[in-house]
Coordinates of C-alpha atoms in Angstrom, one line a residue:
M121 CA 14.2 -22.3 -7.5
S122 CA 13.1 -19.0 -9.1
Q123 CA 14.0 -18.2 -12.6
P124 CA 15.9 -15.0 -13.5
I125 CA 13.7 -12.0 -14.2
E126 CA 13.8 -11.3 -17.9
T127 CA 10.2 -10.2 -18.7
V128 CA 8.3 -7.6 -16.6
L129 CA 4.7 -6.4 -16.5
A130 CA 4.3 -3.0 -14.9
V131 CA 0.9 -1.9 -13.7
V132 CA -0.1 1.7 -12.9
L133 CA -3.6 2.4 -11.4
N134 CA -5.3 5.7 -12.3
W135 CA -8.3 7.3 -10.6
R136 CA -9.0 10.9 -11.5
S137 CA -5.4 12.0 -11.7
A138 CA -4.6 11.7 -15.4
E139 CA -1.9 14.4 -15.5
M140 CA -0.1 12.9 -12.5
T141 CA -0.5 9.4 -13.9
E142 CA 1.0 10.4 -17.2
R143 CA 4.1 11.8 -15.4
A144 CA 4.4 8.5 -13.5
M145 CA 4.1 6.5 -16.8
R146 CA 6.9 8.5 -18.4
A147 CA 9.2 8.1 -15.5
L148 CA 8.4 4.4 -15.4
A149 CA 9.0 4.0 -19.2
R150 CA 12.4 5.7 -18.9
A151 CA 13.3 3.3 -16.1
L152 CA 12.2 0.3 -18.2
D153 CA 14.0 1.4 -21.3
G154 CA 16.1 -1.5 -22.6
L155 CA 14.2 -4.1 -20.7
D156 CA 11.7 -6.7 -22.0
A157 CA 8.9 -4.9 -20.3
E158 CA 5.4 -3.6 -20.9
I159 CA 3.2 -1.1 -19.1
V160 CA -0.5 -1.5 -18.4
V161 CA -2.3 1.6 -17.1
V162 CA -5.7 0.8 -15.5
D163 CA -8.3 3.5 -15.3
N164 CA -10.4 2.6 -12.3
D165 CA -13.7 3.9 -13.8
S166 CA -12.7 7.6 -13.3
R167 CA -15.5 8.9 -15.5
D168 CA -13.8 12.3 -15.6
G169 CA -12.0 12.1 -19.0
S170 CA -8.9 10.5 -17.5
E171 CA -9.1 7.4 -19.6
E172 CA -9.4 9.4 -22.8
A173 CA -6.6 11.7 -21.8
L174 CA -4.3 8.7 -21.0
R175 CA -5.2 7.0 -24.3
R176 CA -4.3 10.2 -26.2
A177 CA -1.0 10.4 -24.3
V178 CA -0.1 6.8 -25.3
E179 CA -1.1 7.3 -28.9
N180 CA 0.6 10.6 -29.4
G181 CA 3.8 10.0 -27.3
Q182 CA 7.1 8.3 -28.0
W183 CA 7.4 5.4 -25.6
P184 CA 10.5 3.2 -25.2
V185 CA 8.4 0.3 -24.1
P186 CA 4.9 -0.8 -25.1
V187 CA 2.2 1.0 -23.2
R188 CA -1.6 0.4 -23.2
V189 CA -4.6 1.7 -21.2
V190 CA -7.4 -0.6 -20.0
Q191 CA -10.6 0.1 -18.3
S192 CA -11.5 -1.7 -15.1
G193 CA -15.2 -1.4 -15.6
H194 CA -16.0 -0.3 -12.1
N195 CA -14.1 1.2 -9.2
G196 CA -13.5 -1.8 -7.0
G197 CA -10.6 -0.2 -5.1
Y198 CA -6.9 -0.4 -5.1
G199 CA -6.4 -4.2 -5.1
F200 CA -9.2 -4.8 -7.6
G201 CA -7.7 -2.2 -10.0
N202 CA -4.2 -3.6 -9.8
N203 CA -5.6 -7.1 -10.3
V204 CA -7.3 -5.9 -13.6
G205 CA -3.8 -4.9 -14.8
I206 CA -2.2 -8.1 -13.7
R207 CA -4.9 -10.2 -15.3
A208 CA -4.6 -8.2 -18.5
G209 CA -1.1 -9.4 -18.9
R210 CA 1.3 -8.5 -21.7
S211 CA -0.1 -7.8 -25.2
D212 CA 2.6 -10.1 -26.7
G213 CA 1.2 -13.0 -24.6
K214 CA 4.5 -13.6 -22.7
R215 CA 4.2 -14.7 -19.1
P216 CA 6.0 -12.0 -17.1
D217 CA 8.7 -13.2 -14.7
A218 CA 7.7 -10.4 -12.4
V219 CA 4.9 -7.8 -11.9
Y220 CA 5.9 -4.3 -10.9
I221 CA 3.3 -2.2 -9.1
L222 CA 3.7 1.6 -9.3
N223 CA 1.4 4.2 -7.8
S224 CA 0.3 7.1 -10.0
D225 CA 2.0 9.6 -7.7
A226 CA 5.4 7.8 -7.7
F227 CA 8.3 8.4 -10.1
P228 CA 11.1 5.9 -10.4
D229 CA 14.7 7.1 -10.7
K230 CA 16.4 5.9 -13.9
D231 CA 17.9 2.7 -12.3
A232 CA 15.1 2.0 -9.8
I233 CA 13.6 -1.0 -11.6
R234 CA 16.9 -2.5 -12.5
A235 CA 18.0 -2.4 -8.9
L236 CA 15.0 -4.5 -7.9
I237 CA 15.5 -6.9 -10.7
H238 CA 19.2 -7.3 -9.8
Y239 CA 18.4 -7.9 -6.2
L240 CA 15.8 -10.5 -6.9
D241 CA 18.1 -12.3 -9.4
A242 CA 20.8 -12.4 -6.8
H243 CA 18.5 -13.7 -4.1
P244 CA 16.1 -16.4 -5.5
E245 CA 14.6 -16.9 -2.0
V246 CA 13.2 -13.4 -2.1
G247 CA 9.8 -13.1 -3.7
L248 CA 9.0 -9.4 -3.2
A249 CA 11.1 -6.3 -3.2
G250 CA 10.3 -2.6 -2.8
S251 CA 11.9 0.7 -3.3
Q252 CA 13.2 3.5 -1.0
L253 CA 10.5 6.2 -1.3
Y254 CA 11.6 9.9 -0.9
N255 CA 10.7 13.5 -1.7
D256 CA 12.3 16.8 -1.0
E257 CA 11.0 17.0 2.5
D258 CA 11.6 13.4 3.5
P259 CA 14.6 11.3 2.2
H260 CA 13.2 8.1 3.7
H261 CA 9.4 7.7 3.7
S262 CA 7.9 5.3 6.2
S263 CA 7.2 2.6 3.7
A264 CA 8.5 -0.6 5.2
F265 CA 6.8 -2.3 8.1
R266 CA 6.3 -5.2 10.5
F267 CA 3.1 -7.1 10.4
P268 CA 0.5 -5.6 12.9
T269 CA 0.3 -7.4 16.2
L270 CA -1.4 -6.8 19.5
A271 CA 1.7 -5.2 20.9
G272 CA 2.3 -3.2 17.8
E273 CA -1.2 -1.8 17.8
F274 CA -0.8 -0.8 21.5
E275 CA 2.5 0.9 20.9
Q276 CA 1.4 2.7 17.8
T277 CA -1.3 4.7 19.6
A278 CA 0.3 4.9 23.1
R279 CA 3.4 6.7 21.6
T280 CA 5.0 6.8 25.1
G281 CA 8.7 6.5 25.6
P282 CA 8.9 3.6 28.1
I283 CA 6.3 1.7 26.2
S284 CA 7.9 2.2 22.9
K285 CA 11.3 1.3 24.3
L286 CA 9.9 -1.9 25.8
L287 CA 8.0 -2.8 22.5
W288 CA 10.7 -1.6 20.1
E289 CA 10.9 -4.9 18.2
K290 CA 7.1 -4.9 17.9
R291 CA 6.7 -1.5 16.4
I292 CA 4.8 -1.6 13.1
V293 CA 6.8 1.2 11.5
I294 CA 10.4 0.3 10.9
A295 CA 12.6 3.2 12.0
D296 CA 15.9 2.4 10.2
L297 CA 15.3 2.7 6.4
T298 CA 18.8 3.7 5.5
R299 CA 19.9 0.2 4.6
T300 CA 18.7 -2.7 2.5
R301 CA 17.0 -5.1 4.9
Q302 CA 14.3 -7.8 5.2
V303 CA 10.9 -6.5 6.2
D304 CA 7.5 -8.0 6.7
W305 CA 5.6 -5.8 4.2
L306 CA 6.0 -2.7 2.0
A307 CA 3.9 0.1 0.8
G308 CA 2.7 -0.7 -2.7
A309 CA 3.8 2.6 -4.2
S310 CA 6.8 0.8 -5.8
A311 CA 6.9 -3.0 -5.4
M312 CA 8.1 -5.9 -7.6
I313 CA 6.6 -9.3 -7.1
R314 CA 7.7 -12.5 -8.8
Q315 CA 5.0 -14.0 -10.9
D316 CA 5.9 -17.3 -9.2
V317 CA 4.7 -15.8 -6.0
L318 CA 1.4 -14.6 -7.5
D319 CA 0.9 -18.0 -9.1
Q320 CA 1.3 -19.6 -5.7
I321 CA -0.7 -17.3 -3.4
G322 CA -3.1 -15.5 -5.7
L323 CA -3.6 -11.8 -6.4
F324 CA -4.7 -8.9 -4.1
D325 CA -7.8 -9.8 -2.0
E326 CA -10.6 -7.7 -3.6
D327 CA -12.6 -7.7 -0.3
F328 CA -10.4 -4.8 0.6
F329 CA -11.4 -1.5 -1.0
L330 CA -8.4 0.4 0.2
Y331 CA -5.6 -0.1 2.9
Y332 CA -4.3 -3.3 4.4
E333 CA -4.6 -5.1 1.0
E334 CA -0.8 -4.9 0.6
T335 CA -0.3 -6.1 4.2
E336 CA -2.5 -9.1 3.6
L337 CA -0.9 -10.0 0.3
F338 CA 2.6 -9.9 1.8
L339 CA 1.5 -12.0 4.8
R340 CA 0.3 -14.7 2.4
A341 CA 3.6 -14.6 0.7
R342 CA 5.5 -14.9 4.0
R343 CA 3.4 -17.8 5.0
A344 CA 4.2 -19.4 1.7
G345 CA 7.9 -19.1 2.4
W346 CA 8.8 -16.0 0.4
A347 CA 10.9 -13.2 1.9
T348 CA 10.3 -9.5 1.3
M349 CA 13.2 -7.0 1.0
Y350 CA 13.4 -3.2 1.2
V351 CA 16.0 -2.2 -1.3
T352 CA 17.7 1.2 -0.8
E353 CA 19.4 1.0 -4.2
S354 CA 16.0 1.4 -5.8
R355 CA 14.9 5.0 -5.3
V356 CA 11.4 6.3 -6.2
R357 CA 10.2 9.9 -5.7
H358 CA 6.8 9.7 -4.0
L359 CA 4.2 12.4 -3.3
G360 CA 1.7 10.2 -1.4
S361 CA -2.0 10.2 -1.0
V362 CA -2.9 12.1 -4.1
S363 CA -5.9 10.0 -5.1
T364 CA -7.1 9.3 -1.6
G365 CA -6.6 12.7 -0.1
M366 CA -5.3 11.1 3.1
K367 CA -2.9 14.0 3.9
D368 CA -6.0 16.2 4.4
W369 CA -8.0 13.8 6.6
H370 CA -9.0 15.1 10.0
E371 CA -10.5 11.7 10.7
F372 CA -9.9 8.3 9.5
P373 CA -12.8 7.4 7.1
D374 CA -15.1 4.5 7.8
Y375 CA -13.4 2.2 5.2
W376 CA -10.1 2.4 7.1
F377 CA -11.7 0.8 10.2
E378 CA -13.4 -1.8 8.0
S379 CA -10.1 -2.7 6.2
R380 CA -8.2 -2.9 9.5
W381 CA -10.7 -5.3 11.1
M382 CA -10.9 -7.4 8.0
Y383 CA -7.1 -7.8 7.9
F384 CA -6.9 -9.0 11.4
E385 CA -9.9 -11.3 11.1
K386 CA -8.6 -12.8 7.8
A387 CA -5.1 -13.2 9.2
H388 CA -5.8 -14.4 12.7
G389 CA -9.5 -14.9 13.3
R390 CA -12.3 -12.8 14.9
G391 CA -11.0 -13.1 18.4
Y392 CA -7.7 -11.7 17.5
A393 CA -9.3 -8.9 15.6
A394 CA -11.3 -8.0 18.7
A395 CA -8.1 -8.2 20.9
A396 CA -6.2 -6.0 18.4
T397 CA -9.0 -3.4 18.6
L398 CA -8.9 -3.4 22.4
A399 CA -5.1 -3.1 22.3
R400 CA -5.3 -0.1 19.9
G401 CA -8.0 1.4 22.1
A402 CA -5.8 0.9 25.2
G403 CA -3.0 2.8 23.5
L404 CA -5.4 5.7 22.7
L405 CA -6.4 5.8 26.4
V406 CA -2.7 6.1 27.4
W407 CA -2.3 9.1 25.1
K408 CA -5.5 10.6 26.6
L409 CA -3.9 10.4 30.0
R410 CA -0.8 12.1 28.7
R411 CA -3.0 14.9 27.3
L412 CA -4.2 15.6 30.8
L413 CA -0.5 16.3 31.6
G414 CA -0.1 18.7 28.7
A415 CA 0.6 16.5 25.7
P416 CA -0.9 17.7 22.4
R417 CA -3.9 16.1 20.6
L418 CA -2.7 13.7 18.0
D419 CA -5.8 11.7 17.3
A420 CA -9.0 12.9 15.7
P421 CA -11.9 13.7 18.1
G422 CA -14.0 10.6 18.6
M423 CA -11.3 8.1 17.4
F424 CA -11.6 5.9 20.5
R425 CA -15.4 5.8 20.3
R426 CA -15.5 5.0 16.6
L427 CA -12.8 2.3 17.0
M428 CA -14.8 0.6 19.7
V429 CA -18.2 0.9 18.1
H430 CA -16.9 -0.5 14.8
G431 CA -15.2 -3.4 16.6
L432 CA -18.4 -4.3 18.5
R433 CA -20.4 -4.2 15.4
R434 CA -18.0 -6.4 13.5
F435 CA -17.4 -8.8 16.4
F436 CA -21.1 -9.5 16.7
G437 CA -21.5 -9.9 12.9
T438 CA -22.8 -6.6 11.7
S439 CA -21.2 -5.4 8.5
A440 CA -20.0 -1.9 8.6
R441 CA -21.3 0.5 6.0
G442 CA -18.1 2.3 5.2
T443 CA -17.7 5.1 2.8
H444 CA -16.3 3.9 -0.5
P445 CA -12.6 4.9 -0.5
L446 CA -12.3 6.6 -3.8
T447 CA -15.8 7.8 -4.8
A448 CA -16.8 9.7 -1.7
E449 CA -15.2 12.1 0.7
P450 CA -14.1 10.9 4.1
R451 CA -15.9 12.3 7.1
R452 CA -14.1 15.3 8.6
S453 CA -14.0 16.7 12.0
E454 CA -16.1 19.7 13.0
P455 CA -14.0 22.9 13.6

């Protein structure tokens, strides 16, 4: 039986976004005020003055909870950076009852953290809980999901009424985010994880540079018997994709393909990874047929080819040379 959550370690990962990160830190500190909590900010080897700026902010500011900045040493990606913060622990040596992960472009409402704690305390079988993400344009971000499956991969790229209706229960993106509900996995922009869970299943898999590391962690938790909840009472304003620049991508970068394949292979084996690639490709072909009938282009040029080529290379054992997610620009489409 899980213990009540009385001590919290909050981790914020920074990469070349010191001003935004400081805003997230201040919103987080306000939400943690009055709790037995500590914030660890990890600079993921920004080398742009971010670390120094954040240290000045900590030294010169008034903080309601202890805050410190640590350096990761090298940019190993999202999971690696958060693991640095988790392993750093609290400066007072206390074992946290829960670890709270916050993105540097996310700003918790005043009661957001308490809502997650209250939910976990009331439901000891739940090991992980995440917030409702929102901004002025979107009151309910797509931030809660089902685990990817063959059917889900096909539906996600086919995007066709009869197919989506038939495979509604297999859709990766959960449509109804207006109520608190059990989900398979959550976006890591605002997520609380019991330390008991991490002690049992381990931390983020550092083989992933970026994307699918949360999915894989939540899958391990599910297989270990822990439930995950999406909690609407916990609200966090979220900008999204500030460090990665994903909103500006005209193509998915190479590392996305690599992380996707790695997730399926780790979770289900190489054969399933190949089948999932074929399923996603089949969905892309369905949409190509719809384009012949006048549907708009929704996928980047060359997406099907890149998916298939990467899948073939990985299936036959060739490691993909993907672009590092946070130190290089993703490839972009030609005009």
